[in-house]
Short mmCIF file of C-alpha atoms in Angstrom, two decimals:
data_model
loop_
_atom_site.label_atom_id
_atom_site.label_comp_id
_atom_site.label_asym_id
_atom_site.label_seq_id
_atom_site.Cartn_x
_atom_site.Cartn_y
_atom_site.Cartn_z
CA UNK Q 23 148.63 98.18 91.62
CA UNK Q 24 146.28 96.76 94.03
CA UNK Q 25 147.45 95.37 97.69
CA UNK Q 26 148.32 91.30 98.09
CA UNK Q 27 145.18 90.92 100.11
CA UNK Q 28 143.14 92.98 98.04
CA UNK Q 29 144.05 90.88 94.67
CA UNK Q 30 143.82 87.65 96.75
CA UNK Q 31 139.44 88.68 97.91
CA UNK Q 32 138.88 89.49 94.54
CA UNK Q 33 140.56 86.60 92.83
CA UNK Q 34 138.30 84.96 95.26
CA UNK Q 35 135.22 86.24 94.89
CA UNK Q 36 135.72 86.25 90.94
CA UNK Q 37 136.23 82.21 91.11
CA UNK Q 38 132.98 82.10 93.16
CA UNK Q 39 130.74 84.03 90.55
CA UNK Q 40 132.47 81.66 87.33
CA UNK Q 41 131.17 78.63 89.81
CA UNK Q 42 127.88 79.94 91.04
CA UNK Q 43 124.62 78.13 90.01
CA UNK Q 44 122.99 81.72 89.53
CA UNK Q 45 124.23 84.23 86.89
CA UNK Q 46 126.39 86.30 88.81
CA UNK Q 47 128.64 88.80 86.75
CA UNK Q 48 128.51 89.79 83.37
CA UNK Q 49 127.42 92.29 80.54
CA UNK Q 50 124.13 90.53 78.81
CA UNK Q 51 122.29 88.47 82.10
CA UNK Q 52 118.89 87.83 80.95
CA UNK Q 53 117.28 89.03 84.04
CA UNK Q 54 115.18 92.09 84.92
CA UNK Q 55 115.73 95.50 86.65
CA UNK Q 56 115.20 96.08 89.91
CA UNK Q 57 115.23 99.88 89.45
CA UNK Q 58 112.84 99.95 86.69
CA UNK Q 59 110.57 97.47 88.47
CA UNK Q 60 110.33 99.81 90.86
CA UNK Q 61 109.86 102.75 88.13
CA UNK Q 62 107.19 100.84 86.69
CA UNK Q 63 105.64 100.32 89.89
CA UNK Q 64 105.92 104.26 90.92
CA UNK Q 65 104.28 104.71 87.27
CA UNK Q 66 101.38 102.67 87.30
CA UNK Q 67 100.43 104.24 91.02
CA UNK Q 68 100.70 107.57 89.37
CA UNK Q 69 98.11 106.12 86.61
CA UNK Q 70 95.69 104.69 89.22
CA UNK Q 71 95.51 107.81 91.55
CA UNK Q 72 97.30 110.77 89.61
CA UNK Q 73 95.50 113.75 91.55
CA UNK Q 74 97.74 112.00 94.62
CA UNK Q 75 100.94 110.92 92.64
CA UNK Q 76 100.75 112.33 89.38
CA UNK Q 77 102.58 115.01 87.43
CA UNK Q 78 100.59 118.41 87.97
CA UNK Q 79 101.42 119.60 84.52
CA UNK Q 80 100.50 116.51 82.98
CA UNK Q 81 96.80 116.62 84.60
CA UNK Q 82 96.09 120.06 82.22
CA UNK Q 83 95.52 117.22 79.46
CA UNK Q 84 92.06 115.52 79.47
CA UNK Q 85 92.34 112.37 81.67
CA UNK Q 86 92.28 109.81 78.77
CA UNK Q 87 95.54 111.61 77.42
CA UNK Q 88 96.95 112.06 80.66
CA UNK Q 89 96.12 107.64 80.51
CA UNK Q 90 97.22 107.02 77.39
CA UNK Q 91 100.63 108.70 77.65
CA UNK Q 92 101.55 106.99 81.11
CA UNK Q 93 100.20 103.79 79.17
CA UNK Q 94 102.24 103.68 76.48
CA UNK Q 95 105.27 104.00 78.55
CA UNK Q 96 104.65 101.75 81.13
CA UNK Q 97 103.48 98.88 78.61
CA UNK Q 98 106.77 99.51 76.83
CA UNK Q 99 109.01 99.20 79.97
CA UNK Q 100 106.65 96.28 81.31
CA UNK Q 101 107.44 94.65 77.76
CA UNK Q 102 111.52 94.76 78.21
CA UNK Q 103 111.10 93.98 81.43
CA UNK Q 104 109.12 91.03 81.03
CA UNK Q 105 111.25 89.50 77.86
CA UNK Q 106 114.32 89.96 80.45
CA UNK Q 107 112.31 87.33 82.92
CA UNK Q 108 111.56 84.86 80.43
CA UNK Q 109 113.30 82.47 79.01
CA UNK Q 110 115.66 83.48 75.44
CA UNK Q 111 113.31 81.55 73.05
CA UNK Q 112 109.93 82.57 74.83
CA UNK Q 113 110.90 86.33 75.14
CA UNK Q 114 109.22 87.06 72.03
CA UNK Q 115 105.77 86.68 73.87
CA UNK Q 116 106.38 89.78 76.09
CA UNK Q 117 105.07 92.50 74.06
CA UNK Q 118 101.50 90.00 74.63
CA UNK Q 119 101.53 89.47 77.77
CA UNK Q 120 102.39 93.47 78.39
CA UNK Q 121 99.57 94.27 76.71
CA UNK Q 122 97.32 91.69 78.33
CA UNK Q 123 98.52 93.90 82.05
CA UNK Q 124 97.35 96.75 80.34
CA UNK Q 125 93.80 95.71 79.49
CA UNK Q 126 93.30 93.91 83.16
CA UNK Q 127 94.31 97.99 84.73
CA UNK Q 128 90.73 99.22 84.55
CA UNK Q 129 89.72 96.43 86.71
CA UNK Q 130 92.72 97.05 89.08
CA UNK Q 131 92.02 100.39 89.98
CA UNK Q 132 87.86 99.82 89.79
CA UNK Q 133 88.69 96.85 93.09
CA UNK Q 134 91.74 99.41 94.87
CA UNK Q 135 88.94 101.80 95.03
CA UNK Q 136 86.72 99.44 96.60
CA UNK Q 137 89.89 98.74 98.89
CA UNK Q 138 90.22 102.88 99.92
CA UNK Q 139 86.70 102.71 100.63
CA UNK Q 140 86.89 99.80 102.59
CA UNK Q 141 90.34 100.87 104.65
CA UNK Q 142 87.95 104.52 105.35
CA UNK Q 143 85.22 102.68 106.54
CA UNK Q 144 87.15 100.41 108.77
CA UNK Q 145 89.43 103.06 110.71
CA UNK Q 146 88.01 105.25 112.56
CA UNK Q 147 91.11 107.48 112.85
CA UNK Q 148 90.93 108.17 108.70
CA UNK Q 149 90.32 111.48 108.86
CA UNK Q 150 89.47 110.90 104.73
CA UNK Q 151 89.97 109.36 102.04
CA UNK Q 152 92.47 111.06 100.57
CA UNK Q 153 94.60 110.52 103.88
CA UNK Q 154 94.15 107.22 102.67
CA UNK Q 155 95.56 107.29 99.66
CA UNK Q 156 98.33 109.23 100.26
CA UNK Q 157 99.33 107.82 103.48
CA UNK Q 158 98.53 104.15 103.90
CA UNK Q 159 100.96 101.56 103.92
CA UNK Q 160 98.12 98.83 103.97
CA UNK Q 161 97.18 100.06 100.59
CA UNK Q 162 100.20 100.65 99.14
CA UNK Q 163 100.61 97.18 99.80
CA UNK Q 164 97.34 95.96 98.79
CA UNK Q 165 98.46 98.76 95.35
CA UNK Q 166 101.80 96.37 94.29
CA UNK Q 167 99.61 93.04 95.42
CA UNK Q 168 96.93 93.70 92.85
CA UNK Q 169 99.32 94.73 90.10
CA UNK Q 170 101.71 91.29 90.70
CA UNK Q 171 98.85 89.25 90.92
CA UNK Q 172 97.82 90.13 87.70
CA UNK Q 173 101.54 89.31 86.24
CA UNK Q 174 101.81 86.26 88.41
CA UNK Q 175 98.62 84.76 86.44
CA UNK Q 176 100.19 85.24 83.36
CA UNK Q 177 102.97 83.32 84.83
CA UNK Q 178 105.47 85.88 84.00
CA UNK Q 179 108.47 85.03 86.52
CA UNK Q 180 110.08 86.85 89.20
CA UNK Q 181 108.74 90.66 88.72
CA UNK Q 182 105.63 89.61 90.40
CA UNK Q 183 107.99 88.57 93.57
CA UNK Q 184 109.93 91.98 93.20
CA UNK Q 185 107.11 94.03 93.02
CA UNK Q 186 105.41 92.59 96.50
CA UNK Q 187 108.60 92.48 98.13
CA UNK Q 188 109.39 96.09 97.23
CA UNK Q 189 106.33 96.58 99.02
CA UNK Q 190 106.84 94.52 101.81
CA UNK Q 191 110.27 96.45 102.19
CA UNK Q 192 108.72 99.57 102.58
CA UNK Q 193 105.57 98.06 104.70
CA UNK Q 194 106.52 95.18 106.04
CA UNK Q 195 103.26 93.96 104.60
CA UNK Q 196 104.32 90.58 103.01
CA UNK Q 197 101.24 89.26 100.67
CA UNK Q 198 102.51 86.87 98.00
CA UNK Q 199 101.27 87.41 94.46
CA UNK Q 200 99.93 84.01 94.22
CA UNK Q 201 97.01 85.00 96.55
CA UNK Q 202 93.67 85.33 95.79
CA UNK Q 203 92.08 88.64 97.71
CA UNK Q 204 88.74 89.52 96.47
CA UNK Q 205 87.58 93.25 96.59
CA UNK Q 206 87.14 95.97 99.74
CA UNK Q 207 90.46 93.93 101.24
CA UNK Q 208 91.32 96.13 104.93
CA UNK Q 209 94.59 96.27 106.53
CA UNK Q 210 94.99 98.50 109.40
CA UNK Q 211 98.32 99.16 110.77
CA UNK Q 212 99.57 96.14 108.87
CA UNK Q 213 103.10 95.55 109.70
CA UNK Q 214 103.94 91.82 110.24
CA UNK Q 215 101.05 90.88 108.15
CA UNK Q 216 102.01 87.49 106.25
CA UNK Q 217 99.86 86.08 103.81
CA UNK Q 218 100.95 82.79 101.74
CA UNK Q 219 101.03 82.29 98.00
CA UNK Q 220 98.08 79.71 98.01
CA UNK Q 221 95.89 81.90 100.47
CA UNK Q 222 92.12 82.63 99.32
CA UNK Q 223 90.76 85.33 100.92
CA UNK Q 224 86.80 86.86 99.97
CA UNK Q 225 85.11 90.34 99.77
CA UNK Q 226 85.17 92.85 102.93
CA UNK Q 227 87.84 90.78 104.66
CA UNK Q 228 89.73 92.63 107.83
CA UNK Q 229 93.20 91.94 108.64
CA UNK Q 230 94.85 93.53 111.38
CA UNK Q 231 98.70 94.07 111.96
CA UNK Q 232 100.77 90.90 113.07
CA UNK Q 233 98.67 88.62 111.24
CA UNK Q 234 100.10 85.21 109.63
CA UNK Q 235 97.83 83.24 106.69
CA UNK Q 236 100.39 80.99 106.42
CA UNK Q 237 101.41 76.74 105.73
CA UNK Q 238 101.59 74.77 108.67
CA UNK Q 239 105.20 72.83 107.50
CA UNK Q 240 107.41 74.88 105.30
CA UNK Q 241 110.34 72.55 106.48
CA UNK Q 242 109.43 70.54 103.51
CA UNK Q 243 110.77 73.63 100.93
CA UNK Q 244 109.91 72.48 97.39
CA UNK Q 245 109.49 69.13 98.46
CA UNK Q 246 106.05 70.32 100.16
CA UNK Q 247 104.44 71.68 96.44
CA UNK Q 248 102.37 71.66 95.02
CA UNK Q 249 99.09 72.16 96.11
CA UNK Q 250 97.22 74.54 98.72
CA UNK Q 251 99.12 75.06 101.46
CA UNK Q 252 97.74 78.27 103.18
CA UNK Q 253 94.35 79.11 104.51
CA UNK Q 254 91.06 80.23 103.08
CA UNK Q 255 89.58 83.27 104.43
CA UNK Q 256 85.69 84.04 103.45
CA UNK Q 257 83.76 86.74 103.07
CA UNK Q 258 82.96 89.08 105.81
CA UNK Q 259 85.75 87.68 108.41
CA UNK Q 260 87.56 89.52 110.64
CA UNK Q 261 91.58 89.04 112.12
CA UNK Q 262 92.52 90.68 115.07
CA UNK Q 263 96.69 91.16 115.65
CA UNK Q 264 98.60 88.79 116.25
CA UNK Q 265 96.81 86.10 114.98
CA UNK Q 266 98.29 82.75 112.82
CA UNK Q 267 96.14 80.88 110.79
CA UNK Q 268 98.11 77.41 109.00
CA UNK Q 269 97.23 75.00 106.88
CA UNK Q 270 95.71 74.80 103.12
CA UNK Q 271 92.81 72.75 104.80
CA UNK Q 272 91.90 75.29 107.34
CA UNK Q 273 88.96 77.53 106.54
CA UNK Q 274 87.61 80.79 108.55
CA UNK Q 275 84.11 80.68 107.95
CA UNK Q 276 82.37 83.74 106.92
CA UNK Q 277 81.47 86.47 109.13
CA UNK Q 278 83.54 85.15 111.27
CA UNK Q 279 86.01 86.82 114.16
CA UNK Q 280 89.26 85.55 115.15
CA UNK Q 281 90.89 87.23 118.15
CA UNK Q 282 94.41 88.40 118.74
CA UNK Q 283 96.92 86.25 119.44
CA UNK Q 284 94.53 83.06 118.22
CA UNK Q 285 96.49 80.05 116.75
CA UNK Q 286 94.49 78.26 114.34
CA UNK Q 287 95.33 75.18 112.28
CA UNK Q 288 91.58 73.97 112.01
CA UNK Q 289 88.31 75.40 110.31
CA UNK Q 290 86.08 77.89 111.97
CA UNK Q 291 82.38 77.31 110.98
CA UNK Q 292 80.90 80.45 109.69
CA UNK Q 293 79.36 83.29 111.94
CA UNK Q 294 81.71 81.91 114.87
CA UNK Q 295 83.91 84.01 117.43
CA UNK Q 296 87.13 82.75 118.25
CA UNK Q 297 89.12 84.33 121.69
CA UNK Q 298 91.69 83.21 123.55
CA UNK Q 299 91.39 83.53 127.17
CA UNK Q 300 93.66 86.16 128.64
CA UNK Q 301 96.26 85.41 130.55
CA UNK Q 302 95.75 85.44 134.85
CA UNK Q 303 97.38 88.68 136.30
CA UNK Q 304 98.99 88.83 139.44
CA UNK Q 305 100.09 91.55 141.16
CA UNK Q 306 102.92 90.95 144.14
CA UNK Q 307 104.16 93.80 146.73
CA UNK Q 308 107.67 94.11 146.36
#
């Protein structure tokens, strides 16, 4: 028998999952795993780089095996995942919209390499690209961003969340799968970077850590959608850290530079540099 106060918590707590507005308890919740969210996750990065992730034994086949067998499993756990996240009478559509992710992969891992190259060519401490790869929280990141997007568009609900903030867990990178990042996307250092669900960002942009791409009110919650609410980034700019950048109407023209610590809730024309004025030091004898 279990103690008075023990009984009276979890008489308690039972009463408050019958009553919550969120399924709470019970053997057949329609929702997806966040274990094998993360398995699919650890998959498809072992499909997209396998001489860095991959099963050595597995490699002896001939790379479109070595494809087609990681393929087949993750479509089939993307699948059951998927028909979990949907609604009961539209779960039948999950075995389509698996298969869809599947055809979109060459493209994925065609614009992360564009991404490695870009991450090598911007840090001058990459000793190579392979120490990218392996070793890079901006593109591991960048790696679960690319993959949710692609779900996200499909509007397949929650797993695109789970997968970018399984990723932002482990990099404190937080990009929202609604984003739009076009290809040879740079983070260095990355942590605190925030970027916004209806962010647009070009080619070659450079983020640096600390950075927020963000909406200038979120006080409004879902009162405050829809419509763009974060900024656009073009092609060629560059973010120093520390920098926030608000509003779906503010635009950071391309080429541009924006300097740490900058606070920005209007456009930058293109080719401009933005810096804010240091600080005056003074230095007192004691």
């Amino acid at each position: 028998m279990y103690s008075a106060h023990i009984c009276s918590a979890a008489l308690a707590l039972a009463e408050n999952m019958r009553n919550a507005q969120i399924p709470m308890y019970g053997q057949h919740l329609r929702l997806p795993s966040r274990s094998a969210i993360i398995t699919i996750l650890n998959d498809l990065r072992r499909l997209m780089f396998p001489a860095y992730f991959g099963d050595e034994e597995l490699m002896a086949l001939e790379p479109e095996n070595y494809a087609a067998l990681l393929i087949e499993r993750i479509e089939k756990q993307l699948a059951a995942q998927i028909a979990l996240a949907l609604p009961e009478e539209k779960a039948a559509c999950a075995k389509v919209l698996a298969g869809q992710i599947i055809d979109c992969l060459p493209a994925v891992q065609s614009t992360l390499l564009t991404d490695v190259e870009a991450i090598f060519d911007g840090d001058p401490a990459a000793q190579n690209k392979e120490e990218v790869v392996f070793a890079y929280p901006g593109l591991f990141a960048i790696f679960a961003y690319r993959v949710a997007h692609e779900l996200y568009l499909r509007h397949v609900p929650i797993i695109p969340r789970m997968m970018t903030e399984y990723a932002h867990s482990r990099t404190g990178i937080d990009i929202h799968p609604g984003a739009t990042i076009g290809s040879y996307f740079f983070i260095d250092h990355g942590t605190g970077i925030v970027v916004g669900e209806t962010t647009v960002i070009g080619d070659h942009v450079k983020l640096y850590q600390g950075v927020t791409l963000g909406a200038l009110s979120p006080r409004g919650g879902h009162a405050s959608l829809p419509g763009k609410r974060h900024p656009t980034v073009e092609s060629g700019a560059t973010i120093y850290s520390g920098a926030s950048i608000l509003g779906g109407d503010t635009v950071i023209g391309a080429n541009s530079v924006v300097g740490g610590n900058a606070f920005l809730t209007s456009s930058v024309s293109p080719e401009t540099r933005v810096v804010i004025r240091a600080p005056e030091t003074t230095f007192k004898n004691s």
